[in-house]
Coordinates of C-alpha atoms and ligand atoms in Angstrom, one line a residue:
X1 CA -51.2 -65.7 3.9
X2 CA -49.7 -62.3 5.4
X3 CA -52.5 -59.8 5.3
X4 CA -51.2 -56.5 5.0
X5 CA -49.2 -56.5 1.6
X6 CA -50.2 -53.5 -0.4
X7 CA -51.2 -54.2 -4.1
X8 CA -49.1 -52.9 -6.5
X9 CA -51.4 -53.2 -9.6
X10 CA -54.9 -51.4 -10.0
X11 CA -57.9 -53.8 -10.9
X12 CA -61.0 -53.2 -12.8
X13 CA -64.4 -54.7 -13.3
X14 CA -67.7 -54.2 -14.3
X15 CA -70.0 -54.4 -11.3
X16 CA -73.6 -53.9 -12.6
X17 CA -76.4 -55.3 -10.4
X18 CA -78.7 -57.2 -12.7
X19 CA -81.8 -55.2 -13.2
X20 CA -80.5 -52.1 -11.6
X21 CA -82.5 -49.9 -13.6
X22 CA -80.3 -48.9 -16.3
X23 CA -77.2 -48.0 -14.3
X24 CA -73.8 -49.9 -14.9
X25 CA -70.9 -49.2 -12.8
X26 CA -67.1 -49.9 -13.6
X27 CA -65.0 -50.2 -10.6
X28 CA -61.4 -49.7 -10.0
X29 CA -59.2 -50.4 -7.1
X30 CA -55.5 -49.8 -6.7
X31 CA -52.5 -47.3 -6.5
X32 CA -53.6 -46.2 -10.3
X33 CA -57.5 -46.1 -10.0
X34 CA -57.4 -42.2 -9.5
X35 CA -55.2 -41.5 -12.3
X36 CA -57.0 -44.0 -14.7
X37 CA -60.3 -42.4 -13.5
X38 CA -58.9 -38.9 -14.0
X39 CA -57.9 -39.7 -17.6
X40 CA -61.2 -41.1 -18.4
X41 CA -62.9 -38.1 -17.0
X42 CA -60.5 -35.3 -18.1
X43 CA -60.5 -33.6 -14.7
X44 CA -59.2 -34.0 -11.3
X45 CA -61.5 -36.2 -9.0
X46 CA -62.5 -34.7 -5.4
X47 CA -62.7 -37.3 -2.8
X48 CA -65.9 -38.5 -1.9
X49 CA -67.4 -36.1 -4.5
X50 CA -70.3 -37.2 -7.1
X51 CA -69.5 -35.3 -10.4
X52 CA -70.9 -35.5 -13.8
X53 CA -68.4 -36.7 -16.5
X54 CA -67.9 -37.5 -20.1
X55 CA -66.0 -40.7 -20.4
X56 CA -63.7 -40.5 -23.2
X57 CA -61.5 -43.0 -25.0
X58 CA -57.9 -42.4 -26.2
X59 CA -59.0 -40.4 -29.2
X60 CA -61.1 -38.1 -26.9
X61 CA -64.4 -39.6 -28.4
X62 CA -67.1 -39.8 -25.7
X63 CA -67.8 -43.2 -24.7
X64 CA -70.7 -42.3 -22.4
X65 CA -71.5 -39.9 -19.6
X66 CA -72.4 -40.3 -15.9
X67 CA -71.2 -39.9 -12.5
X68 CA -67.3 -40.3 -11.2
X69 CA -66.7 -41.1 -7.7
X70 CA -63.3 -41.3 -5.9
X71 CA -62.9 -42.9 -2.4
X72 CA -59.1 -42.3 -1.6
X73 CA -57.3 -45.0 0.5
X74 CA -57.7 -46.1 3.2
X75 CA -61.5 -45.2 3.7
X76 CA -63.1 -47.2 0.6
X77 CA -64.5 -50.7 0.5
X78 CA -61.1 -52.3 -0.3
X79 CA -58.9 -49.9 1.9
X80 CA -57.2 -49.0 -1.6
X81 CA -57.9 -46.1 -3.8
X82 CA -61.1 -46.7 -5.5
X83 CA -62.8 -45.1 -8.5
X84 CA -66.5 -46.0 -9.5
X85 CA -67.8 -44.8 -13.0
X86 CA -71.4 -44.9 -13.2
X87 CA -72.8 -45.2 -16.8
X88 CA -75.5 -46.2 -18.6
X89 CA -76.2 -50.0 -18.1
X90 CA -75.3 -51.1 -21.5
X91 CA -73.0 -54.1 -21.9
X92 CA -71.3 -52.6 -25.0
X93 CA -70.7 -49.2 -23.3
X94 CA -69.6 -50.8 -20.2
X95 CA -67.2 -53.1 -21.9
X96 CA -65.6 -49.8 -23.9
X97 CA -65.2 -48.3 -20.5
X98 CA -63.6 -51.3 -19.3
X99 CA -61.2 -51.7 -22.1
X100 CA -60.1 -48.0 -21.9
X101 CA -59.3 -48.6 -17.9
X102 CA -57.2 -51.7 -19.3
X103 CA -55.5 -49.5 -22.0
X104 CA -54.7 -46.9 -19.1
X105 CA -52.9 -49.6 -17.0
X106 CA -55.3 -51.8 -15.1
X107 CA -55.9 -55.3 -15.3
X108 CA -59.2 -57.5 -15.2
X109 CA -60.3 -58.3 -11.5
X110 CA -60.7 -61.9 -10.7
X111 CA -63.9 -63.0 -9.2
X112 CA -64.1 -61.9 -5.7
X113 CA -60.8 -59.9 -6.1
X114 CA -62.4 -56.5 -4.5
X115 CA -63.4 -58.4 -1.5
X116 CA -60.2 -60.1 -1.2
X117 CA -58.4 -57.0 -1.3
X118 CA -60.9 -55.6 1.5
X119 CA -59.9 -58.7 3.5
X120 CA -56.2 -58.5 2.8
X121 CA -56.4 -54.7 4.0
X122 CA -58.4 -55.7 7.3
X123 CA -61.5 -54.1 6.0
X124 CA -63.3 -57.2 6.8
X125 CA -62.4 -60.6 8.1
X126 CA -63.2 -64.0 6.5
X127 CA -66.6 -64.5 7.9
X128 CA -67.6 -61.1 6.8
X129 CA -66.2 -61.6 3.3
X130 CA -68.1 -64.8 2.9
X131 CA -71.4 -62.9 4.0
X132 CA -71.1 -60.4 1.1
X133 CA -71.3 -63.5 -1.2
X134 CA -74.2 -64.7 1.0
X135 CA -75.9 -61.3 1.0
X136 CA -75.8 -61.4 -3.0
X137 CA -77.0 -64.9 -3.4
X138 CA -79.5 -64.6 -0.3
X139 CA -82.6 -66.8 -1.4
X140 CA -85.1 -65.7 0.9
X141 CA -85.6 -62.6 3.4
X142 CA -84.4 -64.5 6.4
X143 CA -81.3 -65.6 4.7
X144 CA -80.7 -62.0 3.5
X145 CA -81.1 -60.5 7.2
X146 CA -78.7 -63.6 8.6
X147 CA -76.0 -62.4 5.8
X148 CA -76.6 -58.9 6.9
X149 CA -75.9 -59.7 10.5
X150 CA -72.8 -61.6 9.6
X151 CA -71.4 -58.9 7.4
X152 CA -71.9 -56.3 10.3
X153 CA -69.4 -58.5 12.5
X154 CA -71.8 -60.0 14.9
X155 CA -70.8 -63.5 14.3
X156 CA -67.2 -62.7 14.0
X157 CA -67.5 -60.8 17.6
X158 CA -68.7 -63.8 19.1
X159 CA -65.7 -65.9 17.5
X160 CA -63.3 -63.3 18.5
X161 CA -64.7 -63.4 22.0
X162 CA -64.3 -66.9 22.4
X163 CA -60.8 -66.8 20.8
X164 CA -59.8 -64.5 23.4
X165 CA -61.1 -66.8 26.3
X166 CA -59.3 -69.5 24.7
X167 CA -56.2 -67.7 24.4
X168 CA -56.5 -66.5 28.0
X169 CA -57.1 -70.4 29.1
X170 CA -54.1 -71.6 27.2
X171 CA -51.7 -69.0 28.8
X172 CA -52.9 -70.0 32.1
X173 CA -52.0 -73.5 31.4
X174 CA -49.0 -72.9 29.7
X175 CA -47.8 -70.9 32.8
X176 CA -48.6 -73.9 35.1
X177 CA -46.3 -76.1 32.8
X178 CA -43.3 -73.5 33.5
X179 CA -43.7 -74.2 37.4
X180 CA -44.0 -78.0 37.6
X181 CA -43.9 -78.1 41.5
X182 CA -47.1 -76.3 41.5
X183 CA -48.5 -77.7 38.2
X184 CA -50.8 -80.3 39.6
X185 CA -52.7 -77.7 41.8
X186 CA -52.8 -75.2 39.0
X187 CA -54.3 -77.9 36.8
X188 CA -57.0 -79.2 39.5
X189 CA -57.9 -75.4 40.3
X190 CA -61.4 -74.9 40.2
X191 CA -61.4 -71.6 38.4
X192 CA -59.7 -73.1 35.4
X193 CA -62.4 -75.7 35.3
X194 CA -65.0 -73.2 35.5
X195 CA -63.4 -71.2 32.6
X196 CA -62.9 -74.2 30.7
X197 CA -66.8 -75.2 31.3
X198 CA -67.7 -71.6 30.2
X199 CA -65.8 -71.9 26.9
X200 CA -67.2 -75.2 26.1
X201 CA -70.8 -73.7 26.7
X202 CA -70.2 -70.7 24.4
X203 CA -68.8 -73.1 21.7
X204 CA -71.8 -75.4 22.0
X205 CA -74.2 -72.3 21.6
X206 CA -72.1 -71.1 18.6
X207 CA -72.4 -74.6 16.9
X208 CA -76.4 -74.1 17.3
X209 CA -76.7 -70.7 15.5
X210 CA -74.0 -71.6 12.9
X211 CA -75.8 -74.8 12.0
X212 CA -79.0 -72.7 11.8
X213 CA -77.1 -70.2 9.6
X214 CA -75.9 -73.0 7.3
X215 CA -79.4 -74.2 6.9
X216 CA -80.7 -70.5 6.3
X217 CA -78.0 -70.1 3.6
X218 CA -78.1 -73.4 2.0
X219 CA -81.8 -74.2 2.4
X220 CA -83.4 -77.0 4.0
X221 CA -83.5 -80.3 1.9
X222 CA -86.8 -81.8 2.5
X223 CA -87.9 -85.0 0.9
X224 CA -91.6 -86.1 0.6
X225 CA -91.5 -90.0 0.7
X226 CA -94.4 -92.6 0.3
X227 CA -96.4 -95.2 -1.7
X228 CA -97.8 -94.1 -5.0
X229 CA -101.0 -92.3 -5.0
X230 CA -101.2 -91.1 -1.3
X231 CA -101.0 -87.6 -2.4
X232 CA -97.4 -86.8 -2.4
X233 CA -97.6 -84.7 -5.5
X234 CA -100.6 -83.0 -4.4
X235 CA -99.2 -81.8 -1.0
X236 CA -96.0 -80.5 -3.3
X237 CA -98.6 -78.7 -5.1
X238 CA -100.2 -77.3 -2.1
X239 CA -97.0 -76.1 -0.5
X240 CA -95.4 -74.6 -3.6
X241 CA -98.8 -72.8 -4.2
X242 CA -98.9 -73.6 -8.0
X243 CA -99.2 -76.7 -9.8
X244 CA -95.4 -77.8 -10.5
X245 CA -95.9 -81.3 -10.0
X246 CA -97.6 -83.7 -12.1
X247 CA -100.7 -85.2 -10.1
X248 CA -101.9 -88.4 -11.5
X249 CA -104.9 -90.7 -10.6
X250 CA -103.5 -94.4 -11.4
X251 CA -101.1 -95.9 -9.0
X252 CA -97.4 -96.6 -10.5
X253 CA -97.9 -95.3 -13.8
X254 CA -94.7 -93.4 -13.8
X255 CA -91.0 -94.7 -14.2
X256 CA -89.8 -91.3 -13.5
X257 CA -88.9 -92.6 -9.8
X258 CA -87.3 -89.3 -8.5
X259 CA -89.6 -86.5 -9.5
X260 CA -89.1 -82.7 -9.7
X261 CA -87.6 -80.8 -6.9
X262 CA -89.2 -77.5 -5.9
X263 CA -87.8 -74.6 -4.0
X264 CA -90.2 -72.9 -1.8
X265 CA -88.8 -69.9 0.6
X266 CA -85.6 -71.6 1.1
X267 CA -87.1 -75.0 1.2
X268 CA -86.1 -77.4 -1.1
X269 CA -88.7 -80.2 -1.6
X270 CA -88.0 -83.5 -3.3
X271 CA -90.6 -86.1 -4.4
X272 CA -89.6 -89.9 -3.9
X273 CA -92.0 -92.7 -4.4
X274 CA -91.5 -95.8 -2.2
X275 CA -91.8 -97.7 -5.5
X276 CA -88.8 -96.1 -6.4
X277 CA -86.7 -97.6 -3.3
X278 CA -88.0 -101.5 -3.7
X279 CA -88.7 -102.1 -7.4
X280 CA -85.7 -102.4 -9.1
X281 CA -86.2 -103.7 -12.8
X282 CA -84.1 -102.6 -15.5
X283 CA -81.0 -100.4 -15.5
X284 CA -83.1 -97.2 -15.4
X285 CA -85.0 -98.0 -12.6
X286 CA -81.9 -99.3 -10.7
X287 CA -80.5 -96.0 -11.3
X288 CA -83.7 -94.4 -10.1
X289 CA -83.6 -96.6 -7.1
X290 CA -80.0 -95.5 -6.2
X291 CA -80.8 -91.7 -6.5
X292 CA -84.0 -92.2 -4.4
X293 CA -82.1 -93.7 -1.5
X294 CA -79.3 -91.0 -1.8
X295 CA -82.0 -88.3 -1.5
X296 CA -83.3 -89.9 1.8
X297 CA -79.8 -89.9 3.3
X298 CA -79.3 -86.4 2.1
X299 CA -82.4 -85.0 3.6
X300 CA -82.4 -82.6 6.6
X301 CA -86.2 -83.6 6.8
X302 CA -88.4 -86.5 5.6
X303 CA -91.9 -86.1 5.1
X304 CA -93.4 -89.6 5.3
X305 CA -96.7 -89.6 3.6
X306 CA -99.3 -92.2 4.4
X307 CA -103.0 -92.9 3.7
X308 CA -105.1 -91.5 6.8
X309 CA -107.5 -94.5 6.3
X310 CA -104.9 -96.8 6.6
X311 CA -102.5 -95.2 9.1
X312 CA -100.9 -97.7 11.4
X313 CA -100.6 -100.4 8.5
X314 CA -99.2 -97.8 6.2
X315 CA -96.9 -96.2 8.8
X316 CA -95.3 -99.8 9.6
X317 CA -94.8 -100.6 6.1
X318 CA -92.8 -97.3 5.7
X319 CA -91.0 -97.3 8.7
X320 CA -88.3 -99.9 7.5
X321 CA -87.9 -98.0 4.5
X322 CA -86.9 -94.8 6.6
X323 CA -85.0 -96.6 9.4
X324 CA -81.6 -94.6 8.5
X325 CA -83.3 -91.2 7.7
X326 CA -82.3 -88.8 10.3
X327 CA -85.5 -86.8 11.0
X328 CA -89.0 -88.2 10.2
X329 CA -92.3 -86.1 10.3
X330 CA -95.4 -88.5 9.7
X331 CA -98.2 -87.3 7.5
X332 CA -101.4 -88.6 7.4
X333 CA -103.0 -87.5 4.0
X334 CA -106.6 -87.4 2.6
X335 CA -108.1 -86.9 6.3
X336 CA -110.9 -85.3 4.4
X337 CA -112.0 -88.8 3.8
X338 CA -112.1 -89.7 7.5
X339 CA -115.3 -89.1 9.6
X340 CA -114.7 -85.8 11.5
X341 CA -114.9 -87.7 14.8
X342 CA -112.3 -90.5 13.8
X343 CA -109.9 -87.5 13.4
X344 CA -106.9 -87.6 16.1
X345 CA -105.3 -84.7 17.5
X346 CA -101.9 -83.6 15.8
X347 CA -98.8 -84.9 17.8
X348 CA -95.4 -83.6 18.2
X349 CA -94.3 -85.6 15.1
X350 CA -97.3 -86.3 13.2
X351 CA -99.9 -84.5 11.4
X352 CA -103.5 -85.5 9.9
X353 CA -104.1 -83.2 7.0
X354 CA -105.6 -82.8 3.5
X355 CA -103.9 -81.6 0.2
X356 CA -107.4 -81.4 -1.2
X357 CA -109.0 -79.1 1.2
X358 CA -106.0 -77.8 3.1
X359 CA -106.5 -79.1 6.5
X360 CA -103.5 -78.5 8.7
X361 CA -101.4 -77.3 5.8
X362 CA -100.8 -74.3 7.8
X363 CA -99.4 -76.6 10.7
X364 CA -97.1 -78.3 8.1
X365 CA -95.8 -75.0 6.8
X366 CA -95.0 -73.8 10.4
X367 CA -93.1 -77.1 11.0
X368 CA -91.2 -76.7 7.7
X369 CA -90.3 -73.1 8.6
X370 CA -89.2 -74.1 12.2
X371 CA -87.0 -76.8 10.7
X372 CA -85.5 -74.5 8.2
X373 CA -84.2 -72.0 10.8
X374 CA -87.2 -69.6 9.4
X375 CA -89.3 -69.5 12.3
X376 CA -89.2 -67.5 15.6
X377 CA -85.7 -68.3 16.6
X378 CA -84.5 -66.7 13.1
X379 CA -84.2 -63.4 14.3
X380 CA -80.9 -63.5 15.7
X381 CA -79.4 -65.9 13.1
X382 CA -76.1 -65.2 11.3
X383 CA -75.5 -66.7 8.0
X384 CA -72.7 -69.2 8.3
X385 CA -71.2 -71.9 5.8
X386 CA -70.6 -75.7 6.3
X387 CA -66.8 -74.7 7.0
X388 CA -67.8 -72.6 9.9
X389 CA -69.9 -75.5 11.6
X390 CA -67.2 -77.9 10.8
X391 CA -64.5 -75.8 12.4
X392 CA -66.8 -75.3 15.4
X393 CA -67.2 -79.1 15.8
X394 CA -63.5 -79.4 15.8
X395 CA -63.1 -76.8 18.4
X396 CA -65.6 -78.7 20.7
X397 CA -63.6 -82.0 20.1
X398 CA -60.4 -80.3 21.0
X399 CA -62.0 -78.7 24.2
X400 CA -63.5 -81.9 25.3
X401 CA -60.1 -83.8 25.2
X402 CA -58.5 -80.5 26.7
X403 CA -60.9 -81.3 29.9
X404 CA -60.0 -85.0 30.0
X405 CA -56.2 -84.1 30.0
X406 CA -56.8 -81.8 32.7
X407 CA -59.4 -83.5 34.7
X408 CA -58.5 -87.2 34.4
X409 CA -55.0 -87.1 33.1
X410 CA -53.6 -83.8 34.8
X411 CA -51.4 -83.6 32.0
X412 CA -50.7 -80.1 31.3
X413 CA -48.5 -79.9 28.4
X414 CA -51.1 -82.0 26.4
X415 CA -53.7 -79.9 27.5
X416 CA -52.0 -77.0 26.3
X417 CA -51.4 -78.6 22.9
X418 CA -55.2 -79.2 22.7
X419 CA -55.9 -75.8 23.4
X420 CA -53.5 -74.6 20.6
X421 CA -55.5 -76.9 18.2
X422 CA -58.9 -75.5 19.2
X423 CA -57.3 -71.8 18.9
X424 CA -56.3 -72.8 15.1
X425 CA -59.5 -74.3 14.4
X426 CA -61.6 -71.1 15.7
X427 CA -59.2 -68.9 13.6
X428 CA -59.9 -70.7 10.6
X429 CA -63.5 -68.9 10.7
X430 CA -62.7 -65.5 10.7
X431 CA -59.1 -65.9 8.8
X432 CA -56.9 -65.0 11.8
X433 CA -55.2 -68.4 10.8
X434 CA -55.7 -69.3 7.0
X435 CA -54.0 -71.0 4.2
X436 CA -53.7 -69.5 0.6
X437 CA -55.9 -72.4 -0.5
X438 CA -58.5 -71.6 1.6
X439 CA -58.6 -68.1 0.6
X440 CA -58.5 -69.1 -3.0
X441 CA -61.5 -71.4 -2.8
X442 CA -63.6 -69.0 -0.9
X443 CA -62.8 -65.8 -3.2
X444 CA -63.1 -67.7 -6.4
X445 CA -66.7 -68.4 -5.6
X446 CA -67.8 -64.7 -5.9
X447 CA -69.1 -63.0 -9.0
X448 CA -66.7 -60.5 -10.9
X449 CA -66.9 -57.0 -9.6
X450 CA -67.2 -57.8 -6.0
Ligands
LIG501 P1 -98.6 -89.3 -5.3 O1 -98.5 -90.5 -6.4 O2 -98.4 -89.8 -4.0 O3 -97.9 -88.2 -5.7 O4 -100.3 -89.0 -5.1 P2 -101.1 -87.7 -6.1 O5 -100.7 -86.3 -5.5 O6 -100.6 -88.0 -7.6 O7 -102.4 -88.0 -5.8 C1 -103.1 -89.2 -5.9 C2 -104.8 -88.8 -5.8 O8 -105.3 -88.7 -4.6 C3 -105.2 -87.9 -7.0 O9 -106.2 -88.2 -7.4 C4 -105.5 -86.9 -5.8 O10 -106.3 -85.9 -6.4 C5 -105.6 -87.6 -4.6 N1 -105.5 -86.8 -3.4 C6 -104.4 -86.2 -3.0 N2 -104.5 -85.7 -1.9 C7 -105.9 -85.8 -1.4 C8 -106.5 -85.6 -0.1 O11 -106.0 -85.1 0.7 N3 -107.6 -85.9 -0.1 C9 -108.4 -86.7 -1.1 N4 -109.7 -86.8 -0.9 N5 -107.5 -87.0 -2.1 C10 -106.5 -86.5 -2.3

């Protein structure tokens, strides 16, 4: 999409934060924003000047009173003329104000259209625009901080720097192709290899922070799995801090094979009974089994719970169920029932704990926070999305192919083509290269008025 065309129409929407203490905002952006604002207020709007106004309808009747603000292009959120009318937060009044804006020639904004216009006027790049939505939807303090850093452009700056290094590399290789008699020497050049290695190292580093940022944004999906009655619900309750899950004394009384999921500080915890993985009787149980297995495969982390009094045998039994689970942390629960001197030290991938008396639950919380990217490493995290991570992976694949073309095959033209593909993939992240479909998908997920 050509990202410079000036908008010819003016958009309007109610942009009110929920629970904003009684203030509602109608926002206008486009060439007629100022004229529409002045018609509503009955006076000339001075740039960046807050002034009390009575907003009137077509019959000069007062709809409401409040504050009018005008931000002339290009120094506004969208880069266009923007007017904000702050009124009382009554939905009825705000609808009347919006209706008056529409009568005066504005049209209703689509979801995310203000931010889309900001992108089209180069006020934000695509990753920053997405960070606006992430900031609004952030589910934890760490996720909000990460979104803020992306919005400030820290993620984009690293992408841009990598893109610049890639471009320089491609220019170098293309130049070599133009001088075939020297091509082989050029391509075997140690300096070229070193620069390619640097680019690869930065791609790998960015992939790590982006993957962490994606977990911060989307939350960590954790499954608690184990046989009935080992204390899974009790653990979930202890972690959630309130009695959300149902704790029962009798093994296998429930047909509800996949139990409630609870979200704690960006971590989504789902309970699965191993009974639900094996014993499929009627259709309901078979459906439960299918869902339980799907949960295990989808998990970022599996907490495998075993009775501490039966640790080795319990673990051996459960291990086959978990053969395909990507990451497993073993928890030996009910350790309060062991003699104190029978309690082994915690090891890297397992913990002896008690949901009943709280033993080592803090250690479990720390492990969960670290796995979710909320641990110490979260300080420098950016918010990122699945599409960023996926694009960075493709960049990596193209760079590795580039290295092979250069070092093994000495095929300059093919290497240049791989570098071009890597550039394209990287450009998708900030929107230097973007399709209309991609833009539509991103901005339509925003709320109205943003
Ligand atoms: P689930 O079927 O795996 O979800 O197990 P529950 O959480 O329902 O617990 C089964 C029984 O074990 C209940 O009576 C719990 O009170 C008890 N229980 C759970 N955790 C502990 C623990 O750490 N120590 C002791 N002694 N009992 C526990």
